[in-house]
Amino acid sequence: KAGVTQTPRYLIKTRGQQVTLSCSPISGHRSVSWYQQTPGQGLQFLFEYFSETQRNKGNFPGRFSGRQFSNSRSEMNVSTLELGDSALYLCASSLWGPGYGYTFGSGTRLTVV
Amino acid sequence: AQTVTQSQPEMSVQEAETVTLSCTYDTSESDYYLFWYKQPPSRQMILVIRQEAYKQQNATENRFSVNFQKAAKSFSLKISDSQLGDAAMYFCAHNAGNNRKLIWGLGTSLAVNP
């Protein structure tokens, strides 16, 4: 059974650019969540999608957006990148939602220079 | 506000010994879930153990067990017979009610000494 696949694993972008990160959940999982992990702030919730609907959104500026496709694959987009957006972005999938436990991908390490 | 506190930023244990990682949380909900996740240097977060708040029995997964004290809002993780592969960052997390997200502690870095 394939795990959660995140692409790319590493990304270097320049301030002001935009970036799209991709996540393929475990087959059959309908819930996909995104978290930002930084040394200072720890893990911060970005958003959760369930069957293509955004169910919850964290306290991030509108530059952070996401979507989920009919096959449950999800993308998140960050526009007008800032240095502070440098982080590990983790995608997690679950059959029904976070209360049931997540399976995580290996993350995308984004560096903004 | 929901919070999760891990008071031990770093801990170490000798191989084959037992170690307990602490976690306290705050919530006004009566229905919630608690988790311990492990993040090794490979950075992939792995679910270690899950506890449903309405269950009084402490969850156990092989060498990993929890001490869930609901009234004290405490949720500690005990690792028995520690192995070198247990070295990782351990995160305590909480999910409450209809809130479709996890609230995380800042983690405890566990070193296992041979």
XYZ file of C-alpha atoms in Angstrom:
227
model
C 0.000 0.000 0.000
C 1.595 3.272 -1.109
C 2.075 5.951 1.528
C 1.467 9.667 1.323
C 3.567 11.135 -1.458
C 4.693 14.737 -1.419
C 6.483 16.418 -4.258
C 8.918 17.972 -4.560
C 11.050 17.061 -1.538
C 13.152 20.198 -1.731
C 12.495 23.575 -3.261
C 14.427 26.828 -3.373
C 12.535 29.926 -4.402
C 13.183 33.645 -4.501
C 11.180 36.210 -2.554
C 8.129 37.305 -4.466
C 7.782 34.100 -6.443
C 4.977 31.627 -6.009
C 5.141 27.912 -5.358
C 2.836 24.903 -5.635
C 3.302 21.823 -3.510
C 1.610 18.518 -4.250
C 0.325 15.723 -2.050
C -1.082 12.333 -3.019
C -2.842 10.684 -0.063
C -3.179 7.026 0.716
C -5.680 5.414 -1.599
C -9.155 5.693 -0.092
C -8.293 8.513 2.290
C -10.622 11.436 1.777
C -9.165 13.847 4.321
C -5.974 15.724 3.510
C -4.420 18.239 5.873
C -1.437 20.542 5.536
C 0.887 21.750 8.280
C 3.808 24.135 8.331
C 6.700 23.121 10.567
C 9.356 25.598 11.682
C 11.886 25.426 14.539
C 10.399 28.456 16.249
C 6.672 27.909 15.852
C 6.513 24.134 15.682
C 3.652 22.640 13.698
C 0.976 25.050 12.566
C -2.209 23.979 10.847
C -2.788 25.372 7.363
C -5.960 23.711 6.082
C -7.894 20.497 5.800
C -9.826 19.195 2.827
C -12.387 16.444 2.821
C -13.968 15.271 -0.420
C -12.828 18.412 -2.239
C -14.276 20.773 0.398
C -12.146 22.886 2.697
C -13.329 21.994 6.193
C -11.015 24.165 8.237
C -8.372 26.822 7.694
C -5.579 27.971 9.983
C -4.446 31.497 10.759
C -2.328 32.091 7.706
C -2.544 35.010 5.280
C -4.498 34.708 2.065
C -1.248 34.076 0.199
C -1.613 30.485 1.347
C -4.261 28.549 -0.524
C -5.061 24.985 -1.324
C -7.388 22.679 -3.129
C -8.308 19.044 -3.384
C -9.164 17.179 -6.543
C -11.747 14.479 -7.124
C -9.070 11.781 -6.734
C -8.246 13.257 -3.280
C -4.872 14.577 -4.398
C -4.222 17.989 -2.934
C -2.123 20.998 -3.775
C -1.169 24.010 -1.758
C -0.020 27.259 -3.234
C 1.918 30.100 -1.679
C 2.050 33.333 -3.628
C 4.394 36.289 -3.161
C 6.847 34.268 -1.110
C 8.472 35.831 1.926
C 11.627 34.758 3.756
C 9.467 33.681 6.689
C 7.711 31.096 4.528
C 10.832 28.942 4.653
C 9.691 25.791 6.394
C 8.941 22.109 6.122
C 5.456 21.652 4.716
C 3.825 18.419 5.773
C 0.832 16.782 4.188
C -1.190 14.224 6.107
C -4.061 12.023 5.059
C -6.734 10.246 7.033
C -9.745 8.128 6.210
C -12.217 10.368 8.017
C -10.324 13.195 9.680
C -7.580 14.109 12.173
C -9.250 12.424 15.120
C -8.628 9.054 13.550
C -4.910 9.606 13.188
C -2.868 10.814 10.282
C -0.458 9.217 7.878
C 2.124 11.797 6.925
C 4.227 12.349 3.861
C 7.938 13.095 4.080
C 7.321 16.778 3.554
C 8.537 19.462 1.207
C 11.425 21.570 2.467
C 10.886 25.078 1.079
C 13.691 27.600 1.281
C 12.979 31.191 0.284
C 16.043 33.294 -0.516
C -7.981 28.153 23.730
C -6.676 24.672 23.153
C -3.017 24.243 24.026
C -0.528 21.405 24.338
C 2.566 21.703 26.514
C 5.602 19.464 26.501
C 7.825 20.608 29.317
C 10.886 18.532 28.413
C 12.643 19.858 25.302
C 15.275 17.119 25.493
C 15.587 13.770 27.189
C 17.933 10.831 27.042
C 17.667 7.174 27.984
C 19.972 4.189 28.022
C 19.224 1.417 25.599
C 16.857 -1.182 27.130
C 15.730 1.255 29.847
C 12.339 2.926 30.269
C 11.633 6.598 29.689
C 8.523 8.727 30.187
C 7.750 11.825 28.156
C 5.348 14.375 29.626
C 2.476 16.219 28.000
C -0.282 18.415 29.373
C -3.115 19.932 27.424
C -5.967 22.304 27.876
C -9.423 22.050 26.356
C -12.997 22.824 27.267
C -14.306 19.983 25.130
C -15.455 16.709 26.616
C -14.958 14.674 23.468
C -11.444 14.666 22.090
C -8.484 12.605 20.992
C -4.857 12.656 22.036
C -1.868 11.458 20.095
C 1.833 10.880 20.266
C 3.706 11.191 16.997
C 7.365 10.435 16.365
C 9.536 12.316 13.882
C 12.929 10.699 13.223
C 15.689 12.540 11.351
C 14.163 11.274 8.103
C 11.457 13.862 9.044
C 8.461 11.627 8.278
C 5.984 11.936 11.123
C 4.754 8.579 12.387
C 1.731 7.928 14.602
C 2.856 6.167 17.774
C -0.318 5.950 19.808
C -3.868 7.332 19.927
C -6.145 7.794 22.930
C -9.860 8.516 22.892
C -10.817 10.728 25.830
C -13.983 8.806 26.677
C -11.994 5.617 27.155
C -10.606 5.272 30.661
C -8.268 2.483 29.667
C -4.800 3.665 28.728
C -3.784 2.934 25.139
C -0.888 0.561 24.498
C 1.063 -0.261 21.357
C 3.788 -2.849 21.968
C 6.554 -1.071 23.945
C 4.663 2.225 23.954
C 1.978 3.029 26.504
C 0.323 6.151 27.842
C -0.757 7.355 31.241
C -3.924 9.335 30.549
C -5.112 11.426 33.496
C -8.225 13.171 32.208
C -8.934 15.283 35.283
C -5.357 16.514 35.384
C -5.289 16.916 31.586
C -2.091 14.930 31.457
C -1.039 12.482 28.753
C 2.428 10.998 29.213
C 4.136 8.470 26.958
C 6.140 5.587 28.375
C 8.646 3.806 26.192
C 9.808 0.491 27.599
C 12.945 -1.425 26.564
C 14.197 1.610 24.620
C 15.911 0.879 21.324
C 18.329 2.939 19.259
C 15.607 3.336 16.634
C 13.436 5.142 19.181
C 15.698 8.194 18.955
C 13.542 10.924 17.465
C 11.492 14.010 18.159
C 8.252 13.108 19.920
C 5.203 15.308 19.592
C 2.074 15.281 21.683
C -1.063 16.446 19.849
C -4.709 17.034 20.589
C -7.867 17.056 18.491
C -11.095 18.239 20.050
C -14.738 18.169 19.086
C -15.537 19.149 15.536
C -12.265 21.024 15.185
C -10.702 19.404 12.186
C -7.075 20.011 13.084
C -4.421 18.948 15.543
C -2.921 21.243 18.142
C 0.696 20.292 18.722
C 3.230 20.575 21.478
C 6.705 21.801 20.625
C 8.181 18.343 20.960
C 10.671 16.412 23.060
C 13.928 15.322 21.488
C 14.755 11.827 22.731
C 18.288 10.469 22.531
C 18.949 6.768 23.129
C 22.427 5.952 24.383
C 23.978 2.559 23.606
